[in-house]
């Protein structure tokens, strides 16, 4: 076990000294995941809100489809996006394969259903009396929507955070669409999975510590916010 | 002047008719009580009067004009009416912001808003909570704040769903008096639902009773589980809840055999007789003690414990003549015509 | 014989005292009503009587023996008492299985179980639903099924939390009569909570009133928002809800200035006077109309509309002497000693 | 795009004819995931039940820790298990690395918190009146627990299904602990992610179709059961 203990100390030293390769990997991961989360929120939150508040008969079906898409494996999304952006695909000329843009697209697809579904849940959990109260006090449709959004603000933030937590820890999409190119598309998860037995074990452990700290931290924030919303 | 006029109005949810009102008028400037058991359609009616729901069919006129449920139109109607829920909900902001909400929407300027907020908080006695979180108030205070939030908008009509059902005795008195004051000082038309007949009778000028979504004259409580058996004479013996005997004409039923079912006695058709030595009964009588009397519109509601509780609605003249007292032994005369009978299925 | 005896019993949740009872006795074989506003501690008391909660301090004796909250002991006590919730919940099985649950636990054999299920379903009039899904019944039927499920266990004590609050008039009558029958035929001790004074007065032999977790003689409803101002004489002028004038001795307050607050009138100390020409008043009087009268234990509860509603509790003798009638103009005499005053904070 | 269209047809042919390699991969995936789910349920359900019904003061903290563990990235779990079972680890002599057993261990760790957390949620959602009713009818602690379990049965089944759905679509653990050894530890996700551009594109698409069908099917069942439980 000495080897592992040594590796752990080396890993902490790597984190402590701010190793350039480690920082680059973390930076790539965070920037790709943040972009994907921002775009997915911009689409998923309004989508969820509209679905939750539409009165159309197919609503239940749409929600079921969304919930089903939550289970879409990352590798399936990777393959799907690959078909479009590979050199032989429709968007092949844009040369997106093995780029950060490709990863953002894949991760975006991964969490749009998640954010939309959590937004639906968040909005539905807002007591119907808020809507009724806003309307009887004279609010129009738009003003009523703002009231509901305000009451759901904690749960919707939690949805966004949850989406971010999902993308920073996913590996299928990053690997298939990013390709683990050092300094460019290498993320924490791909580096850990593919490099650890090729000699960069210390780096893998360091990345594991950073990733775990990040995702646990995010989850703690998520839980705090959830707790606040269910007050 | 009539403010609302409803005709042949129906509301259905999931194919079930929850409201079916032939005709109803709400008078401007009056307090109306809406009485009836749970599930009778009281809340649905309030929602329709608040323009929050549209009925599936029938006509609703407001201020003499037929209500047009087009989007732009309904909003301006809705701004003249405020509904206060049974369990009012407060936006998760301050007390002040809750009251300002409706004012901001109506584009009232800041100075006026400030003045109005102070005024209405003073009226409901919550001035000290102005900057407190609105969702931290107690039940009774929340109810009063909800009234303040409604009052700030100076509505034509104030609709209150069970305004005093969930608050303590002290807040009940405060809220009742508030409703009276609002009606008196601002001529606001008020419609409120209640379970409490006394509250309805003392607070409102008009009382409407709903049962199963329909208007009725009074709620028929005199409904009893009952067995009957033929006797040798031309009367059948009915036994209410196994304790009270009634003899009714055999015409009421078809079969020659005994059976079980329910019997309902119309409280307007049964009569109270205080003089027990009165002329020989022409119809079945039961004896009991008077346990409650109260005013109900133009009638007096008398409850007699004859083994089961029996409600008799007396006209004022008849009441004065009989002059029953609480605790007094009396007779209830039950003519055949007052009874309706359903066989158990 | 006393079945339960409570002494200095307290219950607290999150440091808040919700129940604080000095002394309380529940008589074996009697029906007890537990009256009081929401949040007064009624449900907490029922939970304690059902051995579902243990009080934080104080003593509870059952059948003359101090209750020992050790695990094995409490289970056998709990099996002698059944609590029926206000909104009873049914296991998601059949009606029959719901009733059998408690019997199976008590290791009753199948033949007996069958017989008991049939009997109790017959009693509550739900025999036709025996094999139906229990969670598909209506509110009133659920309440009756919950009673049947309790009856099947032949408990010593039946505790019912608002048994008729959520059901229609017809089911109300059925349930009230059921409780009477159970008490009469099986000598089951019954404790039920209610908001309905009349139900309490007519169904129960004993009525207990709770307010803020404590036993009181009656709920004090005569609580009014009020302003007062000094006059030139030795009396202050009090104005209740801006409409009713009272002149009370200046001794009640310290400051020489006017002010605002609440005034509470003890309904047992204020008096009803029907003869308006009676001898000159020795204390402040207000005039009003009698709107309700009912029996309440050994007293008669009279509600007078003097601009606000005022409750007067009359002793039976006094009531017979005055003999007030509904609608009659009467005086309410308010002696200084009946008033308690709190300045607005 | 012709290439992809052709690949799709080829993939469906592969599925239709029951290609041996495809079947083997699916079989490995299902057997590993099923085992992991069974073990995780055996631990997670009782754990969740106990936590939900314990009255200890630290309960909220335990639930927060569990919820936090939900976010544990698969690669972190992979690395963690690797430390113990690699040839240099404590359990090195058992020679578990790159075996199905290793994958089962990793996946077990992945979904125990998930199943436990969902069980807690399921049990907590059971109306407190069920417990109160069972107790007032004379049930002891054990009989009361059975009543609650019966009322939560749909939601608990949903928890198990959800766990299974999570493990069949995960890739980090399978890759790091299984190693993608053909015919032995190669699962649908690892095969898809690592093989598609090494010439077995048709197989990747075929696996994608099977995996998607499986996880969407599972999710539909999950949603049906959830719907039933919230009736």
PDB file of C-alpha atoms in Angstrom, chain A residues 127 129-130 132-141 143-144 147 150-151 153 231, chain B residues 47 52 75 78-79 81-83 85 87 89-92 101-102 105-106 149 153:
ATOM      1  CA  UNK A 127     -48.574  26.046  -4.243  1.00  0.00           C
ATOM      2  CA  UNK A 129     -52.584  29.426  -4.390  1.00  0.00           C
ATOM      3  CA  UNK A 130     -49.656  31.662  -5.427  1.00  0.00           C
ATOM      4  CA  UNK A 132     -54.566  32.202  -7.756  1.00  0.00           C
ATOM      5  CA  UNK A 133     -53.520  34.989  -5.379  1.00  0.00           C
ATOM      6  CA  UNK A 134     -51.510  36.825  -8.025  1.00  0.00           C
ATOM      7  CA  UNK A 135     -54.414  36.640 -10.434  1.00  0.00           C
ATOM      8  CA  UNK A 136     -57.051  37.818  -7.982  1.00  0.00           C
ATOM      9  CA  UNK A 137     -54.800  40.733  -7.053  1.00  0.00           C
ATOM     10  CA  UNK A 138     -54.943  41.726 -10.703  1.00  0.00           C
ATOM     11  CA  UNK A 139     -51.769  40.288 -12.226  1.00  0.00           C
ATOM     12  CA  UNK A 140     -51.755  39.431 -15.924  1.00  0.00           C
ATOM     13  CA  UNK A 141     -50.233  36.199 -17.248  1.00  0.00           C
ATOM     14  CA  UNK A 143     -46.810  39.045 -13.889  1.00  0.00           C
ATOM     15  CA  UNK A 144     -48.249  35.802 -12.533  1.00  0.00           C
ATOM     16  CA  UNK A 147     -44.536  35.484  -9.044  1.00  0.00           C
ATOM     17  CA  UNK A 150     -39.848  34.021  -7.569  1.00  0.00           C
ATOM     18  CA  UNK A 151     -41.436  31.408  -5.316  1.00  0.00           C
ATOM     19  CA  UNK A 153     -36.232  30.452  -7.230  1.00  0.00           C
ATOM     20  CA  UNK A 231     -39.100  25.305   4.062  1.00  0.00           C
TER      21      UNK A 231
ATOM     22  CA  UNK B  47     -63.939  31.461  -8.024  1.00  0.00           C
ATOM     23  CA  UNK B  52     -60.842  33.167 -11.872  1.00  0.00           C
ATOM     24  CA  UNK B  75     -58.413  41.122 -16.584  1.00  0.00           C
ATOM     25  CA  UNK B  78     -60.794  40.747 -12.218  1.00  0.00           C
ATOM     26  CA  UNK B  79     -59.216  43.987 -11.012  1.00  0.00           C
ATOM     27  CA  UNK B  81     -62.893  41.925  -7.349  1.00  0.00           C
ATOM     28  CA  UNK B  82     -60.578  40.353  -4.802  1.00  0.00           C
ATOM     29  CA  UNK B  83     -60.894  36.843  -3.441  1.00  0.00           C
ATOM     30  CA  UNK B  85     -58.674  32.310   0.288  1.00  0.00           C
ATOM     31  CA  UNK B  87     -55.909  29.616   3.927  1.00  0.00           C
ATOM     32  CA  UNK B  89     -50.937  32.435   0.996  1.00  0.00           C
ATOM     33  CA  UNK B  90     -48.378  35.186   1.316  1.00  0.00           C
ATOM     34  CA  UNK B  91     -45.650  35.853  -1.213  1.00  0.00           C
ATOM     35  CA  UNK B  92     -42.294  35.096   0.377  1.00  0.00           C
ATOM     36  CA  UNK B 101     -48.069  43.883  -5.176  1.00  0.00           C
ATOM     37  CA  UNK B 102     -51.564  44.698  -6.437  1.00  0.00           C
ATOM     38  CA  UNK B 105     -49.608  46.154 -10.949  1.00  0.00           C
ATOM     39  CA  UNK B 106     -52.146  48.953 -11.114  1.00  0.00           C
ATOM     40  CA  UNK B 149     -53.843  43.172   0.897  1.00  0.00           C
ATOM     41  CA  UNK B 153     -56.965  47.660  -3.902  1.00  0.00           C
TER      42      UNK B 153
END
